PDB file of C-alpha atoms in Angstrom:
ATOM      1  CA  MET A  27    -124.680-102.651  -1.631  1.00 49.00           C
ATOM      2  CA  SER A  28    -123.094-103.498   2.188  1.00 46.00           C
ATOM      3  CA  SER A  29    -122.272-100.435   4.644  1.00 48.00           C
ATOM      4  CA  MET A  30    -118.855-101.339   7.080  1.00 45.00           C
ATOM      5  CA  PRO A  31    -120.102-101.717  10.506  1.00 49.00           C
ATOM      6  CA  PRO A  32    -119.353 -98.476  12.752  1.00 49.00           C
ATOM      7  CA  LEU A  33    -116.593 -98.353  14.481  1.00 46.00           C
ATOM      8  CA  THR A  34    -117.408 -98.339  18.012  1.00 45.00           C
ATOM      9  CA  ARG A  35    -114.318 -97.462  20.972  1.00 44.00           C
ATOM     10  CA  ARG A  36    -115.057-101.625  22.076  1.00 45.00           C
ATOM     11  CA  SER A  37    -114.222-102.856  19.007  1.00 45.00           C
ATOM     12  CA  LEU A  38    -111.606 -99.774  18.660  1.00 38.00           C
ATOM     13  CA  LEU A  39    -109.843-100.948  21.530  1.00 39.00           C
ATOM     14  CA  SER A  40    -109.800-104.825  20.825  1.00 43.00           C
ATOM     15  CA  LEU A  41    -108.098-103.655  17.129  1.00 40.00           C
ATOM     16  CA  THR A  42    -105.599-102.102  18.940  1.00 43.00           C
ATOM     17  CA  GLY A  43    -104.586-105.055  21.505  1.00 45.00           C
ATOM     18  CA  LEU A  44    -104.130-107.422  18.453  1.00 41.00           C
ATOM     19  CA  GLY A  45    -102.282-105.373  16.903  1.00 45.00           C
ATOM     20  CA  ALA A  46     -99.816-104.781  20.402  1.00 42.00           C
ATOM     21  CA  ALA A  47    -100.351-109.267  20.394  1.00 41.00           C
ATOM     22  CA  SER A  48     -98.782-109.037  17.292  1.00 41.00           C
ATOM     23  CA  LEU A  49     -96.009-106.777  17.282  1.00 35.00           C
ATOM     24  CA  LEU A  50     -94.736-108.910  20.519  1.00 34.00           C
ATOM     25  CA  ALA A  51     -95.407-112.238  18.756  1.00 38.00           C
ATOM     26  CA  SER A  52     -93.231-110.448  15.605  1.00 37.00           C
ATOM     27  CA  CYS A  53     -90.317-109.751  18.311  1.00 37.00           C
ATOM     28  CA  THR A  54     -90.108-113.202  20.143  1.00 37.00           C
ATOM     29  CA  THR A  55     -87.482-115.989  19.143  1.00 39.00           C
ATOM     30  CA  SER A  56     -86.985-119.436  20.216  1.00 45.00           C
ATOM     31  CA  ARG A  57     -83.302-118.951  20.927  1.00 52.00           C
ATOM     32  CA  PRO A  58     -82.718-120.233  25.005  1.00 55.00           C
ATOM     33  CA  LEU A  59     -81.474-117.916  27.242  1.00 50.00           C
ATOM     34  CA  PRO A  60     -77.530-117.117  28.131  1.00 54.00           C
ATOM     35  CA  PRO A  61     -76.861-119.117  31.057  1.00 54.00           C
ATOM     36  CA  GLY A  62     -77.875-117.507  34.607  1.00 53.00           C
ATOM     37  CA  VAL A  63     -80.546-115.035  32.864  1.00 49.00           C
ATOM     38  CA  ARG A  64     -83.860-115.087  34.699  1.00 52.00           C
ATOM     39  CA  LEU A  65     -87.003-113.913  33.361  1.00 50.00           C
ATOM     40  CA  ASP A  66     -88.044-113.976  36.506  1.00 57.00           C
ATOM     41  CA  GLY A  67     -85.730-112.492  39.578  1.00 51.00           C
ATOM     42  CA  PRO A  68     -81.676-111.263  39.496  1.00 53.00           C
ATOM     43  CA  ALA A  69     -79.136-112.770  37.366  1.00 52.00           C
ATOM     44  CA  VAL A  70     -77.677-116.520  38.484  1.00 51.00           C
ATOM     45  CA  PRO A  71     -74.316-116.916  38.007  1.00 55.00           C
ATOM     46  CA  ALA A  72     -73.697-119.931  35.564  1.00 60.00           C
ATOM     47  CA  ALA A  73     -71.599-122.745  37.853  1.00 61.00           C
ATOM     48  CA  PRO A  74     -67.825-122.836  36.964  1.00 71.00           C
ATOM     49  CA  LYS A  75     -66.569-125.406  34.196  1.00 74.00           C
ATOM     50  CA  GLY A  76     -65.158-128.429  36.127  1.00 75.00           C
ATOM     51  CA  ARG A  77     -67.575-128.075  38.550  1.00 88.00           C
ATOM     52  CA  THR A  78     -69.670-131.854  39.256  1.00 91.00           C
ATOM     53  CA  PRO A  79     -71.858-133.322  42.651  1.00 92.00           C
ATOM     54  CA  GLU A  80     -68.918-135.683  42.713  1.00 93.00           C
ATOM     55  CA  LEU A  81     -65.846-133.194  43.546  1.00 95.00           C
ATOM     56  CA  ASP A  82     -68.516-131.053  45.650  1.00 94.00           C
ATOM     57  CA  ALA A  83     -69.290-133.899  47.579  1.00 94.00           C
ATOM     58  CA  MET A  84     -65.092-134.323  47.861  1.00 95.00           C
ATOM     59  CA  TYR A  85     -64.002-131.155  48.383  1.00 96.00           C
ATOM     60  CA  GLY A  86     -66.726-129.301  50.525  1.00 95.00           C
ATOM     61  CA  GLU A  87     -67.544-127.632  53.948  1.00 95.00           C
ATOM     62  CA  VAL A  88     -66.656-130.295  56.619  1.00 94.00           C
ATOM     63  CA  TYR A  89     -67.604-130.249  60.313  1.00 94.00           C
ATOM     64  CA  ASP A  90     -64.257-131.888  62.259  1.00 93.00           C
ATOM     65  CA  GLY A  91     -63.470-131.791  66.020  1.00 88.00           C
ATOM     66  CA  GLY A  92     -65.845-129.095  66.426  1.00 90.00           C
ATOM     67  CA  PHE A  93     -64.402-126.695  63.250  1.00 94.00           C
ATOM     68  CA  VAL A  94     -65.959-125.717  60.062  1.00 94.00           C
ATOM     69  CA  ILE A  95     -63.488-126.069  57.599  1.00 95.00           C
ATOM     70  CA  PRO A  96     -64.476-124.518  54.536  1.00 95.00           C
ATOM     71  CA  ALA A  97     -65.267-126.020  50.783  1.00 96.00           C
ATOM     72  CA  VAL A  98     -62.967-125.520  48.362  1.00 95.00           C
ATOM     73  CA  PRO A  99     -63.150-123.934  44.872  1.00 95.00           C
ATOM     74  CA  TYR A 100     -61.448-126.567  42.799  1.00 95.00           C
ATOM     75  CA  TRP A 101     -62.162-125.509  39.837  1.00 95.00           C
ATOM     76  CA  LYS A 102     -59.412-123.405  40.240  1.00 94.00           C
ATOM     77  CA  ILE A 103     -56.925-126.015  40.602  1.00 94.00           C
ATOM     78  CA  PRO A 104     -55.892-128.216  37.678  1.00 94.00           C
ATOM     79  CA  ASP A 105     -57.911-131.351  38.133  1.00 94.00           C
ATOM     80  CA  ARG A 106     -54.856-133.805  37.874  1.00 95.00           C
ATOM     81  CA  PHE A 107     -54.313-132.732  41.990  1.00 96.00           C
ATOM     82  CA  TYR A 108     -57.985-134.022  42.813  1.00 97.00           C
ATOM     83  CA  ARG A 109     -58.122-137.082  45.225  1.00 97.00           C
ATOM     84  CA  GLN A 110     -58.483-140.140  43.040  1.00 96.00           C
ATOM     85  CA  GLN A 111     -57.367-143.729  42.532  1.00 97.00           C
ATOM     86  CA  VAL A 112     -54.778-144.745  39.443  1.00 97.00           C
ATOM     87  CA  VAL A 113     -52.784-147.481  39.052  1.00 97.00           C
ATOM     88  CA  ASP A 114     -49.896-147.884  41.093  1.00 96.00           C
ATOM     89  CA  PRO A 115     -46.751-146.449  39.480  1.00 96.00           C
ATOM     90  CA  THR A 116     -44.073-146.345  42.779  1.00 95.00           C
ATOM     91  CA  GLY A 117     -43.675-150.438  42.647  1.00 93.00           C
ATOM     92  CA  GLU A 118     -43.746-150.239  46.798  1.00 96.00           C
ATOM     93  CA  VAL A 119     -45.527-152.505  48.857  1.00 96.00           C
ATOM     94  CA  PRO A 120     -49.008-152.353  49.919  1.00 96.00           C
ATOM     95  CA  GLY A 121     -49.797-149.703  52.637  1.00 96.00           C
ATOM     96  CA  THR A 122     -46.265-146.917  51.875  1.00 97.00           C
ATOM     97  CA  VAL A 123     -46.478-143.794  51.319  1.00 96.00           C
ATOM     98  CA  VAL A 124     -44.977-142.349  48.315  1.00 96.00           C
ATOM     99  CA  VAL A 125     -44.511-138.444  47.826  1.00 94.00           C
ATOM    100  CA  ASP A 126     -43.505-137.468  43.788  1.00 93.00           C
ATOM    101  CA  THR A 127     -41.776-134.530  44.682  1.00 89.00           C
ATOM    102  CA  PRO A 128     -41.297-133.291  41.106  1.00 90.00           C
ATOM    103  CA  ASN A 129     -45.166-134.311  40.310  1.00 93.00           C
ATOM    104  CA  ARG A 130     -46.610-133.262  43.238  1.00 93.00           C
ATOM    105  CA  PHE A 131     -48.361-136.195  43.816  1.00 96.00           C
ATOM    106  CA  LEU A 132     -48.576-138.052  47.267  1.00 96.00           C
ATOM    107  CA  TYR A 133     -49.560-142.185  46.558  1.00 97.00           C
ATOM    108  CA  LEU A 134     -50.695-144.359  48.769  1.00 98.00           C
ATOM    109  CA  VAL A 135     -50.186-147.793  47.720  1.00 97.00           C
ATOM    110  CA  GLU A 136     -53.180-149.920  47.608  1.00 97.00           C
ATOM    111  CA  ARG A 137     -53.797-153.969  46.709  1.00 95.00           C
ATOM    112  CA  GLY A 138     -54.566-154.929  43.745  1.00 95.00           C
ATOM    113  CA  GLY A 139     -51.867-152.332  41.703  1.00 96.00           C
ATOM    114  CA  THR A 140     -53.932-149.256  42.365  1.00 97.00           C
ATOM    115  CA  ALA A 141     -53.456-146.333  44.640  1.00 97.00           C
ATOM    116  CA  MET A 142     -54.698-142.833  45.800  1.00 98.00           C
ATOM    117  CA  ARG A 143     -52.843-139.949  44.301  1.00 98.00           C
ATOM    118  CA  TYR A 144     -53.195-136.491  45.856  1.00 98.00           C
ATOM    119  CA  GLY A 145     -51.801-133.061  44.568  1.00 97.00           C
ATOM    120  CA  VAL A 146     -49.571-131.566  47.451  1.00 94.00           C
ATOM    121  CA  GLY A 147     -47.693-128.506  48.032  1.00 91.00           C
ATOM    122  CA  ILE A 148     -43.801-129.282  48.379  1.00 85.00           C
ATOM    123  CA  GLY A 149     -40.703-127.043  50.357  1.00 71.00           C
ATOM    124  CA  ARG A 150     -39.151-124.555  48.461  1.00 65.00           C
ATOM    125  CA  ASP A 151     -36.131-124.716  47.548  1.00 57.00           C
ATOM    126  CA  GLY A 152     -33.254-126.176  50.387  1.00 45.00           C
ATOM    127  CA  PHE A 153     -36.399-126.696  52.830  1.00 52.00           C
ATOM    128  CA  SER A 154     -37.022-130.335  51.160  1.00 67.00           C
ATOM    129  CA  TRP A 155     -36.507-133.493  52.710  1.00 73.00           C
ATOM    130  CA  GLY A 156     -35.818-136.594  50.903  1.00 75.00           C
ATOM    131  CA  GLY A 157     -35.384-140.270  51.834  1.00 85.00           C
ATOM    132  CA  ALA A 158     -37.185-143.391  53.538  1.00 92.00           C
ATOM    133  CA  GLY A 159     -38.558-143.127  56.928  1.00 93.00           C
ATOM    134  CA  VAL A 160     -41.730-144.127  58.722  1.00 95.00           C
ATOM    135  CA  ILE A 161     -44.805-142.066  60.090  1.00 95.00           C
ATOM    136  CA  GLN A 162     -44.247-142.323  63.726  1.00 92.00           C
ATOM    137  CA  TRP A 163     -47.247-141.084  64.941  1.00 90.00           C
ATOM    138  CA  ARG A 164     -50.745-139.139  63.441  1.00 92.00           C
ATOM    139  CA  GLN A 165     -52.599-136.369  65.262  1.00 91.00           C
ATOM    140  CA  LYS A 166     -56.214-134.366  64.676  1.00 94.00           C
ATOM    141  CA  TRP A 167     -55.957-130.715  64.802  1.00 94.00           C
ATOM    142  CA  PRO A 168     -52.215-130.872  65.785  1.00 90.00           C
ATOM    143  CA  LYS A 169     -50.596-127.551  67.252  1.00 84.00           C
ATOM    144  CA  TRP A 170     -47.814-126.352  65.419  1.00 79.00           C
ATOM    145  CA  THR A 171     -43.951-125.540  67.061  1.00 79.00           C
ATOM    146  CA  PRO A 172     -42.255-124.148  65.075  1.00 75.00           C
ATOM    147  CA  PRO A 173     -38.085-125.241  64.832  1.00 74.00           C
ATOM    148  CA  ASP A 174     -35.605-122.777  66.062  1.00 76.00           C
ATOM    149  CA  GLU A 175     -34.382-122.732  62.928  1.00 76.00           C
ATOM    150  CA  MET A 176     -37.632-121.328  61.514  1.00 77.00           C
ATOM    151  CA  ILE A 177     -37.867-118.915  64.178  1.00 79.00           C
ATOM    152  CA  ALA A 178     -34.408-118.164  63.583  1.00 85.00           C
ATOM    153  CA  ARG A 179     -35.523-116.639  59.798  1.00 81.00           C
ATOM    154  CA  GLN A 180     -38.861-115.404  61.085  1.00 81.00           C
ATOM    155  CA  PRO A 181     -38.867-114.456  65.232  1.00 77.00           C
ATOM    156  CA  GLU A 182     -42.034-113.271  65.343  1.00 74.00           C
ATOM    157  CA  LEU A 183     -42.639-116.726  65.697  1.00 77.00           C
ATOM    158  CA  GLU A 184     -41.514-117.357  68.848  1.00 77.00           C
ATOM    159  CA  ILE A 185     -44.620-116.989  70.218  1.00 74.00           C
ATOM    160  CA  TYR A 186     -45.750-120.550  69.686  1.00 70.00           C
ATOM    161  CA  SER A 187     -42.111-121.701  70.209  1.00 76.00           C
ATOM    162  CA  VAL A 188     -41.668-124.803  72.529  1.00 74.00           C
ATOM    163  CA  ARG A 189     -40.780-122.867  75.044  1.00 84.00           C
ATOM    164  CA  ASN A 190     -44.433-121.138  75.221  1.00 74.00           C
ATOM    165  CA  GLY A 191     -46.462-123.610  74.047  1.00 73.00           C
ATOM    166  CA  GLY A 192     -46.546-123.773  70.528  1.00 77.00           C
ATOM    167  CA  LYS A 193     -50.106-122.555  68.203  1.00 80.00           C
ATOM    168  CA  PRO A 194     -53.421-124.489  69.391  1.00 79.00           C
ATOM    169  CA  GLY A 195     -54.630-126.910  66.117  1.00 80.00           C
ATOM    170  CA  GLY A 196     -57.721-124.790  64.185  1.00 85.00           C
ATOM    171  CA  ILE A 197     -58.514-123.281  60.929  1.00 89.00           C
ATOM    172  CA  ASP A 198     -56.300-120.866  61.318  1.00 85.00           C
ATOM    173  CA  ASN A 199     -53.173-123.119  62.376  1.00 87.00           C
ATOM    174  CA  PRO A 200     -50.875-123.978  59.741  1.00 85.00           C
ATOM    175  CA  LEU A 201     -50.555-127.428  60.092  1.00 89.00           C
ATOM    176  CA  GLY A 202     -54.306-127.971  59.119  1.00 92.00           C
ATOM    177  CA  ALA A 203     -56.791-130.707  60.216  1.00 95.00           C
ATOM    178  CA  ARG A 204     -54.148-133.557  60.718  1.00 95.00           C
ATOM    179  CA  ALA A 205     -50.573-134.392  60.678  1.00 94.00           C
ATOM    180  CA  LEU A 206     -48.455-136.946  59.956  1.00 95.00           C
ATOM    181  CA  TYR A 207     -44.949-136.793  61.304  1.00 93.00           C
ATOM    182  CA  ILE A 208     -42.140-138.473  59.426  1.00 93.00           C
ATOM    183  CA  PHE A 209     -39.439-140.312  61.432  1.00 93.00           C
ATOM    184  CA  GLN A 210     -35.647-141.583  60.036  1.00 92.00           C
ATOM    185  CA  ASN A 211     -33.814-144.410  62.314  1.00 91.00           C
ATOM    186  CA  GLY A 212     -36.227-143.060  65.288  1.00 90.00           C
ATOM    187  CA  GLN A 213     -35.472-139.513  65.363  1.00 90.00           C
ATOM    188  CA  ASP A 214     -38.141-136.763  64.287  1.00 87.00           C
ATOM    189  CA  THR A 215     -36.527-135.148  60.736  1.00 87.00           C
ATOM    190  CA  LEU A 216     -39.190-132.498  62.159  1.00 82.00           C
ATOM    191  CA  TYR A 217     -40.893-132.695  58.521  1.00 87.00           C
ATOM    192  CA  ARG A 218     -44.967-133.403  57.869  1.00 88.00           C
ATOM    193  CA  LEU A 219     -47.712-134.278  55.597  1.00 93.00           C
ATOM    194  CA  HIS A 220     -50.766-132.335  56.835  1.00 93.00           C
ATOM    195  CA  GLY A 221     -53.257-129.898  55.762  1.00 94.00           C
ATOM    196  CA  SER A 222     -53.703-126.462  54.835  1.00 91.00           C
ATOM    197  CA  PRO A 223     -56.529-123.671  53.947  1.00 88.00           C
ATOM    198  CA  GLU A 224     -54.319-122.670  51.197  1.00 89.00           C
ATOM    199  CA  TRP A 225     -55.534-124.908  48.548  1.00 91.00           C
ATOM    200  CA  ASN A 226     -53.611-122.404  46.203  1.00 90.00           C
ATOM    201  CA  SER A 227     -50.630-123.160  47.016  1.00 89.00           C
ATOM    202  CA  ILE A 228     -51.807-127.263  45.235  1.00 93.00           C
ATOM    203  CA  GLY A 229     -48.724-128.160  42.587  1.00 90.00           C
ATOM    204  CA  LYS A 230     -46.393-125.705  44.213  1.00 87.00           C
ATOM    205  CA  ALA A 231     -43.463-125.676  46.285  1.00 81.00           C
ATOM    206  CA  VAL A 232     -44.598-122.748  49.238  1.00 78.00           C
ATOM    207  CA  SER A 233     -43.549-124.119  52.065  1.00 65.00           C
ATOM    208  CA  SER A 234     -40.771-124.671  54.536  1.00 64.00           C
ATOM    209  CA  GLY A 235     -40.097-128.211  53.764  1.00 62.00           C
ATOM    210  CA  CYS A 236     -43.473-129.886  54.313  1.00 83.00           C
ATOM    211  CA  VAL A 237     -46.016-131.729  52.101  1.00 91.00           C
ATOM    212  CA  ARG A 238     -49.026-130.172  52.468  1.00 92.00           C
ATOM    213  CA  LEU A 239     -52.329-131.318  51.252  1.00 95.00           C
ATOM    214  CA  MET A 240     -55.838-129.836  51.001  1.00 96.00           C
ATOM    215  CA  ASN A 241     -57.242-129.971  54.285  1.00 96.00           C
ATOM    216  CA  GLN A 242     -60.660-132.203  52.901  1.00 97.00           C
ATOM    217  CA  ASP A 243     -57.705-134.498  51.146  1.00 97.00           C
ATOM    218  CA  VAL A 244     -55.168-135.143  54.486  1.00 97.00           C
ATOM    219  CA  ILE A 245     -58.781-135.808  56.373  1.00 97.00           C
ATOM    220  CA  ASP A 246     -59.114-138.770  53.807  1.00 97.00           C
ATOM    221  CA  LEU A 247     -55.198-139.884  54.121  1.00 97.00           C
ATOM    222  CA  TYR A 248     -55.311-139.984  57.345  1.00 96.00           C
ATOM    223  CA  GLU A 249     -58.396-142.333  58.241  1.00 95.00           C
ATOM    224  CA  ARG A 250     -56.105-144.930  54.910  1.00 96.00           C
ATOM    225  CA  VAL A 251     -52.957-144.791  56.346  1.00 94.00           C
ATOM    226  CA  PRO A 252     -51.445-148.276  58.626  1.00 91.00           C
ATOM    227  CA  ASN A 253     -49.762-147.375  61.937  1.00 89.00           C
ATOM    228  CA  LYS A 254     -46.107-146.493  61.556  1.00 93.00           C
ATOM    229  CA  ALA A 255     -46.761-146.858  57.764  1.00 95.00           C
ATOM    230  CA  LYS A 256     -43.066-146.676  55.703  1.00 96.00           C
ATOM    231  CA  ILE A 257     -43.292-143.013  53.226  1.00 95.00           C
ATOM    232  CA  VAL A 258     -41.016-142.280  50.645  1.00 94.00           C
ATOM    233  CA  VAL A 259     -40.102-139.040  50.112  1.00 90.00           C
ATOM    234  CA  ARG A 260     -39.122-139.566  46.047  1.00 88.00           C
ATOM    235  CA  GLN A 261     -36.939-135.628  44.980  1.00 81.00           C
TER     236      GLN A 261
END
């Protein structure tokens, strides 16, 4: 009759280790970890839904004219307002800028039946302009000089009046990185196409009559618009 080998301390420790390993193995799962969860460090937030490398590049941080334009969290904006090439719906000749006020779009008509479309913010009720005109001139990092009518409503803006030299261009300037000035019959309408850091105003009626774009978009538009381009603002 054979006898069991003596249970030594070493064999007891070995059996204990095997048992622990078996217990751990029985608790594991093959299911993937939730997004952003890591085993080797703190949790990493999952990428926002709708974010892509192409849009990251389009609306990322920009260094321009000595200023740093912050990245836009574009995934918080309806994607119809992203800059994109579309079939031209305007019927205007190439080089024309068309503002579709009801739908909050700006089109730059191209050759071949296409147009570049940008999302815009527009003027509040009572502070909008419509008709046809000319983009008489364009400016990088423009100075802002509120008109007297605006100063009458907001006296605190007097420090930026023409009499006081206006507000210099910069990140906190209401005209943003670029401004395109609309003239009609040779006269300044006082309405502008301009940039804005307030990306959350795109698609809304919030401005004092001007048409605002995200700074990244107005820079793109500025480079594409021909000199003395025709502009049509449709109400």
